[in-house]
Short mmCIF file of C-alpha atoms in Angstrom, two decimals:
data_model
loop_
_atom_site.label_atom_id
_atom_site.label_comp_id
_atom_site.label_asym_id
_atom_site.label_seq_id
_atom_site.Cartn_x
_atom_site.Cartn_y
_atom_site.Cartn_z
CA MET A 591 70.53 -56.13 -4.84
CA THR A 592 67.90 -53.89 -3.19
CA ARG A 593 65.06 -55.55 -1.37
CA PHE A 594 61.66 -53.96 -0.54
CA SER A 595 59.59 -55.06 2.40
CA SER A 596 56.12 -56.30 1.54
CA LYS A 597 54.79 -55.49 5.00
CA PRO A 598 52.09 -52.69 5.14
CA ARG A 599 53.42 -49.37 6.37
CA GLY A 600 51.15 -46.83 8.18
CA MET A 601 51.24 -43.04 8.16
CA SER A 602 53.55 -41.29 10.49
CA LEU A 603 52.20 -38.81 13.03
CA ILE A 604 53.53 -35.88 11.03
CA GLU A 605 51.88 -37.12 7.82
CA LEU A 606 48.57 -37.60 9.68
CA MET A 607 48.68 -34.10 11.11
CA VAL A 608 49.46 -32.59 7.71
CA ALA A 609 46.56 -34.51 6.13
CA MET A 610 44.17 -33.42 8.88
CA GLY A 611 45.31 -29.81 8.52
CA LEU A 612 44.73 -29.83 4.79
CA SER A 613 41.29 -31.40 5.30
CA LEU A 614 40.37 -28.72 7.82
CA VAL A 615 41.46 -25.99 5.44
CA ILE A 616 39.38 -27.49 2.63
CA VAL A 617 36.34 -27.96 4.89
CA GLY A 618 36.71 -24.43 6.27
CA ALA A 619 36.97 -22.93 2.80
CA ALA A 620 33.92 -24.87 1.67
CA ALA A 621 31.95 -23.80 4.78
CA TYR A 622 32.95 -20.16 4.27
CA LEU A 623 31.96 -20.30 0.61
CA TYR A 624 28.64 -21.90 1.52
CA LEU A 625 27.84 -19.35 4.24
CA ALA A 626 28.86 -16.43 2.03
CA THR A 627 26.75 -17.75 -0.82
CA ARG A 628 23.83 -18.31 1.52
CA GLU A 629 24.15 -14.78 2.96
CA ASN A 630 24.35 -13.21 -0.49
CA GLN A 631 21.39 -15.26 -1.67
CA SER A 632 19.42 -14.20 1.41
CA LYS A 633 20.13 -10.54 0.65
CA LEU A 634 19.14 -11.02 -2.97
CA ASP A 635 15.92 -12.77 -1.92
CA GLN A 636 15.11 -9.98 0.53
CA ALA A 637 15.79 -7.29 -2.06
CA ALA A 638 13.62 -9.10 -4.59
CA GLY A 639 10.87 -9.50 -1.98
CA ALA A 640 10.98 -5.79 -1.11
CA SER A 641 10.76 -4.95 -4.81
CA GLU A 642 7.72 -7.19 -5.17
CA VAL A 643 6.09 -5.52 -2.16
CA GLY A 644 6.54 -2.02 -3.59
CA ASN A 645 5.23 -2.97 -7.02
CA TYR A 646 2.35 -4.98 -5.57
CA VAL A 647 1.11 -2.05 -3.47
CA LEU A 648 1.16 0.27 -6.48
CA ARG A 649 -0.72 -2.25 -8.61
CA LEU A 650 -3.28 -2.86 -5.88
CA VAL A 651 -4.01 0.79 -5.15
CA GLY A 652 -3.78 1.73 -8.82
CA ARG A 653 -6.35 -0.87 -9.80
CA ASP A 654 -8.73 0.51 -7.19
CA LEU A 655 -8.07 4.08 -8.35
CA GLY A 656 -9.33 2.98 -11.76
CA ASN A 657 -12.77 2.64 -10.14
CA ALA A 658 -12.65 5.98 -8.31
CA GLY A 659 -15.73 8.06 -9.08
CA PHE A 660 -17.31 5.37 -11.23
CA TYR A 661 -21.07 5.24 -11.73
CA PRO A 662 -22.94 3.34 -14.48
CA ALA A 663 -23.56 6.19 -16.92
CA ALA A 664 -26.70 4.58 -18.34
CA HIS A 665 -28.43 4.59 -14.97
CA ALA A 666 -29.27 8.04 -13.60
CA GLU A 667 -31.09 8.31 -10.29
CA LEU A 668 -33.37 11.01 -11.57
CA ALA A 669 -35.98 10.41 -8.92
CA LEU A 670 -33.68 11.65 -6.17
CA PRO A 671 -33.75 15.36 -5.29
CA ASN A 672 -29.97 15.74 -4.99
CA VAL A 673 -28.92 14.35 -8.35
CA LEU A 674 -26.39 17.15 -8.83
CA ASN A 675 -24.86 16.87 -5.36
CA GLY A 676 -22.34 14.11 -5.92
CA TYR A 677 -22.57 11.03 -3.72
CA THR A 678 -24.47 12.69 -0.85
CA ASN A 679 -27.55 10.70 -1.78
CA VAL A 680 -25.84 7.62 -0.33
CA THR A 681 -23.89 8.37 2.84
CA GLY A 682 -24.53 12.02 3.67
CA ARG A 683 -20.84 12.40 4.65
CA PRO A 684 -18.63 14.90 2.82
CA ALA A 685 -15.72 12.45 2.63
CA TYR A 686 -17.78 10.33 0.23
CA ASN A 687 -19.19 13.14 -1.89
CA GLN A 688 -16.78 12.18 -4.67
CA GLY A 689 -14.58 9.32 -5.74
CA ILE A 690 -11.40 10.59 -4.06
CA PHE A 691 -10.66 11.79 -0.54
CA GLY A 692 -7.55 11.76 1.63
CA CYS A 693 -6.02 12.49 5.02
CA ASP A 694 -2.61 14.11 5.32
CA GLY A 695 -0.40 12.17 7.75
CA ALA A 696 -3.36 10.78 9.71
CA PRO A 697 -5.86 7.90 9.71
CA PHE A 698 -9.47 8.34 8.59
CA ASN A 699 -11.91 8.41 11.51
CA PHE A 700 -14.87 6.17 10.69
CA THR A 701 -16.91 7.47 13.62
CA THR A 702 -16.78 11.13 12.65
CA GLY A 703 -16.30 10.63 8.92
CA THR A 704 -13.32 13.01 8.97
CA CYS A 705 -9.54 12.83 9.33
CA ASP A 706 -7.87 12.45 12.71
CA LEU A 707 -5.25 14.97 13.77
CA PRO A 708 -1.75 14.01 12.58
CA VAL A 709 0.56 12.42 15.14
CA PRO A 710 4.16 13.62 14.60
CA ALA A 711 6.68 10.83 14.17
CA PRO A 712 9.50 10.58 16.75
CA PRO A 713 13.01 11.64 15.66
CA GLY A 714 14.55 9.15 13.27
CA ALA A 715 11.24 7.37 12.60
CA PRO A 716 9.47 7.34 9.22
CA PRO A 717 6.93 10.16 8.69
CA PRO A 718 3.28 9.54 9.54
CA PRO A 719 1.54 7.87 6.59
CA ASP A 720 -1.39 9.29 4.65
CA THR A 721 -4.82 7.73 4.15
CA LEU A 722 -6.41 7.37 0.73
CA VAL A 723 -10.20 6.94 0.39
CA ILE A 724 -11.56 5.58 -2.91
CA GLY A 725 -15.30 5.55 -3.57
CA TYR A 726 -17.27 4.13 -6.50
CA PHE A 727 -20.52 2.41 -7.45
CA THR A 728 -20.86 -1.13 -8.73
CA SER A 729 -21.96 -1.76 -12.29
CA ASP A 730 -23.91 -4.97 -11.77
CA VAL A 731 -27.27 -3.23 -11.90
CA PHE A 732 -27.53 -4.67 -15.40
CA SER A 733 -26.07 -8.10 -14.67
CA GLY A 734 -26.13 -10.34 -11.65
CA GLN A 735 -22.57 -11.50 -12.25
CA GLY A 736 -20.77 -8.25 -13.11
CA GLY A 737 -19.37 -5.32 -11.20
CA GLN A 738 -16.86 -4.76 -8.42
CA ARG A 739 -18.94 -6.29 -5.68
CA GLN A 740 -16.13 -7.10 -3.24
CA ASP A 741 -14.30 -4.47 -1.24
CA CYS A 742 -10.59 -4.62 -0.34
CA GLU A 743 -11.38 -6.90 2.62
CA GLY A 744 -13.24 -9.40 0.48
CA PHE A 745 -16.72 -8.48 1.73
CA ASP A 746 -19.70 -8.17 -0.59
CA VAL A 747 -20.56 -4.45 -0.49
CA ALA A 748 -24.24 -5.42 -0.58
CA LEU A 749 -23.85 -6.39 3.10
CA GLY A 750 -23.10 -2.80 4.10
CA THR A 751 -25.90 -0.90 5.82
CA VAL A 752 -25.32 2.02 3.46
CA ASN A 753 -26.62 -0.18 0.62
CA ALA A 754 -29.69 -1.57 2.38
CA SER A 755 -32.02 0.86 0.60
CA ARG A 756 -30.34 0.17 -2.75
CA GLY A 757 -31.23 -3.49 -2.92
CA GLY A 758 -28.41 -4.64 -0.69
CA VAL A 759 -30.57 -6.89 1.48
CA ALA A 760 -31.98 -8.74 -1.50
CA VAL A 761 -28.54 -9.10 -3.02
CA ALA A 762 -27.11 -10.42 0.24
CA ALA A 763 -29.77 -13.13 0.33
CA ALA A 764 -29.30 -14.06 -3.31
CA PRO A 765 -25.86 -13.00 -4.57
CA LEU A 766 -26.77 -13.43 -8.25
CA VAL A 767 -29.74 -11.07 -8.05
CA ALA A 768 -28.98 -7.59 -9.38
CA PRO A 769 -29.58 -4.73 -6.91
CA THR A 770 -32.28 -2.15 -7.45
CA LEU A 771 -29.69 0.64 -7.68
CA PRO A 772 -25.91 0.59 -8.10
CA LEU A 773 -24.24 -0.27 -4.80
CA PHE A 774 -21.79 2.11 -3.14
CA ALA A 775 -18.29 0.93 -2.17
CA ALA A 776 -15.46 2.74 -0.42
CA ASN A 777 -11.97 1.44 0.38
CA HIS A 778 -9.62 3.15 2.82
CA TYR A 779 -5.86 2.56 2.47
CA THR A 780 -3.24 3.55 5.03
CA LEU A 781 -0.15 2.27 6.81
CA GLN A 782 0.33 1.16 10.38
CA SER A 783 1.54 4.05 12.53
CA ALA A 784 1.80 5.36 16.08
CA ALA A 785 -1.64 6.94 15.63
CA MET A 786 -3.14 3.44 15.80
CA ALA A 787 -2.76 2.26 19.36
CA THR A 788 -3.97 -1.28 18.64
CA ASN A 789 -2.49 -1.67 15.17
CA ALA A 790 0.74 0.33 15.16
CA SER A 791 3.15 -2.24 13.73
CA THR A 792 3.67 -5.85 12.72
CA THR A 793 6.10 -8.16 14.54
CA MET A 794 7.30 -11.23 12.71
CA THR A 795 10.07 -13.79 13.07
CA PHE A 796 12.90 -13.70 10.55
CA GLU A 797 15.88 -16.06 10.85
CA GLY A 798 14.93 -16.77 14.45
CA ARG A 799 14.75 -13.08 15.44
CA ALA A 800 11.78 -10.81 16.06
CA VAL A 801 11.54 -8.09 13.40
CA THR A 802 9.20 -5.09 13.64
CA THR A 803 7.85 -3.65 10.42
CA ARG A 804 4.70 -1.94 9.16
CA SER A 805 1.89 -3.27 6.99
CA LEU A 806 -0.43 -1.73 4.45
CA LEU A 807 -3.96 -1.66 5.86
CA CYS A 808 -7.33 -1.47 4.17
CA LYS A 809 -10.93 -1.21 5.34
CA GLY A 810 -14.19 -1.12 3.44
CA LEU A 811 -17.65 -0.07 4.61
CA VAL A 812 -18.90 -3.52 5.57
CA SER A 813 -16.74 -4.68 8.51
CA GLY A 814 -17.86 -3.59 11.96
CA ALA A 815 -15.52 -1.75 14.31
CA ALA A 816 -13.51 1.24 13.12
CA ALA A 817 -10.28 -0.48 14.20
CA ASP A 818 -11.01 -3.57 12.10
CA TYR A 819 -8.48 -2.83 9.40
CA SER A 820 -7.23 -5.77 7.39
CA ARG A 821 -3.48 -6.22 6.97
CA ILE A 822 -2.67 -6.67 3.32
CA ILE A 823 1.12 -6.90 3.09
CA SER A 824 4.06 -6.13 5.39
CA GLY A 825 7.54 -4.81 4.73
CA LEU A 826 6.76 -1.10 4.27
CA ASP A 827 8.12 2.09 5.80
CA ASP A 828 5.98 4.82 4.27
CA PHE A 829 2.80 5.52 2.29
CA GLN A 830 2.32 9.05 0.95
CA VAL A 831 -0.34 10.36 -1.43
CA LEU A 832 -0.44 13.64 -3.37
CA TYR A 833 -3.25 14.96 -5.56
CA GLY A 834 -3.35 16.80 -8.88
CA VAL A 835 -6.16 19.39 -8.91
CA SER A 836 -7.30 20.69 -12.28
CA GLY A 837 -8.11 24.27 -13.14
CA THR A 838 -7.76 27.52 -11.23
CA PRO A 839 -10.80 29.31 -9.79
CA ALA A 840 -9.40 32.65 -10.97
CA ALA A 841 -9.27 31.51 -14.58
CA ALA A 842 -12.41 29.34 -14.30
CA ASP A 843 -10.93 26.74 -16.61
CA GLN A 844 -10.18 23.00 -16.54
CA SER A 845 -6.45 23.21 -17.20
CA PRO A 846 -4.34 20.21 -16.14
CA PRO A 847 -2.69 20.34 -12.72
CA VAL A 848 0.74 21.98 -12.60
CA GLU A 849 1.69 20.43 -9.25
CA PHE A 850 0.66 17.73 -6.83
CA MET A 851 -0.46 18.78 -3.38
CA SER A 852 -1.16 17.11 -0.05
CA ALA A 853 -4.67 16.39 1.20
CA ASP A 854 -4.79 19.38 3.55
CA LEU A 855 -3.93 21.71 0.67
CA VAL A 856 -6.70 20.18 -1.45
CA ASP A 857 -9.13 21.05 1.34
CA SER A 858 -8.05 24.68 1.12
CA GLU A 859 -8.64 24.88 -2.65
CA GLY A 860 -11.70 26.77 -3.85
CA THR A 861 -14.63 25.57 -5.92
CA LEU A 862 -14.63 25.71 -9.70
CA ASP A 863 -17.57 26.60 -11.94
CA VAL A 864 -17.44 24.42 -15.05
CA ASP A 865 -20.32 25.00 -17.45
CA GLY A 866 -22.63 25.86 -14.61
CA VAL A 867 -21.59 22.87 -12.47
CA ILE A 868 -19.88 23.84 -9.21
CA LEU A 869 -16.99 21.48 -8.49
CA ALA A 870 -15.83 21.28 -4.88
CA PRO A 871 -12.06 20.92 -4.30
CA TRP A 872 -12.01 17.13 -4.07
CA ARG A 873 -14.13 16.81 -7.21
CA ARG A 874 -11.40 18.71 -9.06
CA VAL A 875 -8.82 15.97 -8.42
CA VAL A 876 -7.90 14.41 -11.76
CA ALA A 877 -4.67 12.56 -10.84
CA VAL A 878 -3.24 10.84 -7.77
CA ARG A 879 0.47 10.35 -7.01
CA VAL A 880 1.10 7.32 -4.79
CA CYS A 881 4.48 6.74 -3.16
CA VAL A 882 5.53 3.77 -1.01
CA VAL A 883 8.84 2.87 0.62
CA SER A 884 9.48 -0.86 0.93
CA ARG A 885 12.20 -2.39 3.07
CA THR A 886 13.99 -5.68 3.57
CA TYR A 887 13.98 -7.49 6.87
CA GLU A 888 17.15 -7.00 8.87
CA SER A 889 20.11 -9.12 7.88
CA ALA A 890 22.08 -11.03 10.51
CA ASN A 891 25.32 -9.49 9.27
CA ALA A 892 26.24 -5.83 9.27
CA VAL A 893 26.30 -4.04 5.96
CA SER A 894 29.95 -3.60 5.07
CA SER A 895 29.40 -0.44 3.04
CA GLY A 896 28.12 1.46 6.08
CA PRO A 897 24.65 2.89 6.86
CA GLN A 898 22.24 2.68 3.96
CA GLN A 899 20.82 5.77 2.28
CA TRP A 900 17.66 6.22 0.24
CA GLN A 901 15.37 8.96 -1.00
CA ASP A 902 12.02 9.19 0.74
CA CYS A 903 8.71 10.14 -0.88
CA ALA A 904 9.57 13.84 -0.53
CA GLY A 905 12.86 13.36 -2.38
CA VAL A 906 14.92 13.89 0.77
CA THR A 907 17.94 11.63 1.33
CA GLN A 908 17.57 9.56 4.49
CA THR A 909 20.35 7.69 6.30
CA ALA A 910 19.72 4.59 8.38
CA THR A 911 21.08 4.30 11.89
CA ALA A 912 24.20 2.26 12.58
CA THR A 913 22.11 -0.66 13.89
CA ASP A 914 19.57 -0.55 11.07
CA ARG A 915 20.62 -3.09 8.44
CA SER A 916 17.55 -2.97 6.22
CA LEU A 917 17.67 -1.92 2.60
CA ARG A 918 14.94 0.46 1.40
CA LYS A 919 13.60 1.46 -1.98
CA THR A 920 11.06 4.11 -2.97
CA TYR A 921 8.36 3.46 -5.58
CA THR A 922 6.23 6.25 -7.07
CA GLN A 923 3.51 6.22 -9.71
CA VAL A 924 0.90 8.69 -10.95
CA PHE A 925 -2.63 7.46 -11.70
CA SER A 926 -5.25 9.43 -13.60
CA VAL A 927 -8.81 9.56 -12.29
CA ARG A 928 -10.59 8.23 -15.35
CA ASN A 929 -14.16 8.62 -14.12
CA HIS A 930 -13.94 12.37 -13.70
CA LEU A 931 -17.39 13.32 -15.03
CA ASN A 932 -19.16 16.63 -14.49
CA ALA A 933 -22.48 14.84 -14.15
CA ALA A 934 -23.29 13.55 -10.67
CA TYR A 935 -25.67 10.89 -9.42
#
């Protein structure tokens, strides 16, 4: 007859080591799965964030372009001697003689009212960004609560000295009081670059590391110093703007643009006589092509597929350096200039 001992029996050393080994394998597999999932989720979040940045910039600039060249059609400043000279009755600067102006690869100089000279980008760096200037008048001359009264920095345009003679002082004291004349607003969009000594880039902390990127900048006509740009959103590599100019001086017509050109080429275009109204080159712009390149912040792990490639705003394939782990995507959209009227105020 077989007898079994009722005394408790512990695990042998070999059994304990096998159990610990299996536990370590399970814990290691779970940790690897967690880290891999976390890394993949981080990349997905970064890619989604970069996509949001690109689309947001296009929506922001596009919404402002919808105001370019706007003036309340029912209110003509007939008492002024230069009614047919565009916006010169407000600022006296050629850059604001129409609703659209731009600088090719350079910032806009607020002191001179012209474009700075382009600063070439170093080898391997993104190209110098353009500057887009959008001008318009408010429509709240008929209502104290209507109109685009705030510029891209959030300031009431009535506070600008350029609007002091247009009822700006009274409006500033009582925001719900309509101005005597429509108020002038101008927003200037560009990207941080080497041309801006005090605002060349944005440094932020991502996953415990310092990451350098560039931000979209904007400045209205109210804030003080020329360098007082406001940072709108970071995570960008490039900002390029091209312009569609209607008509050809030789044919003296208003045919649609057949190509988009840079700001310096717009400057070299001739005037166009349309029904007795002489249109300067920038007043012939009827469409604006905006291109931005957004980027993710660098990942802690190397990209296994090798250096990333993308097409820049010029359609040229770019390849990242071996140490550059950011993903980039290019966004392009064409906006029509809706307020392209032959009449001027």
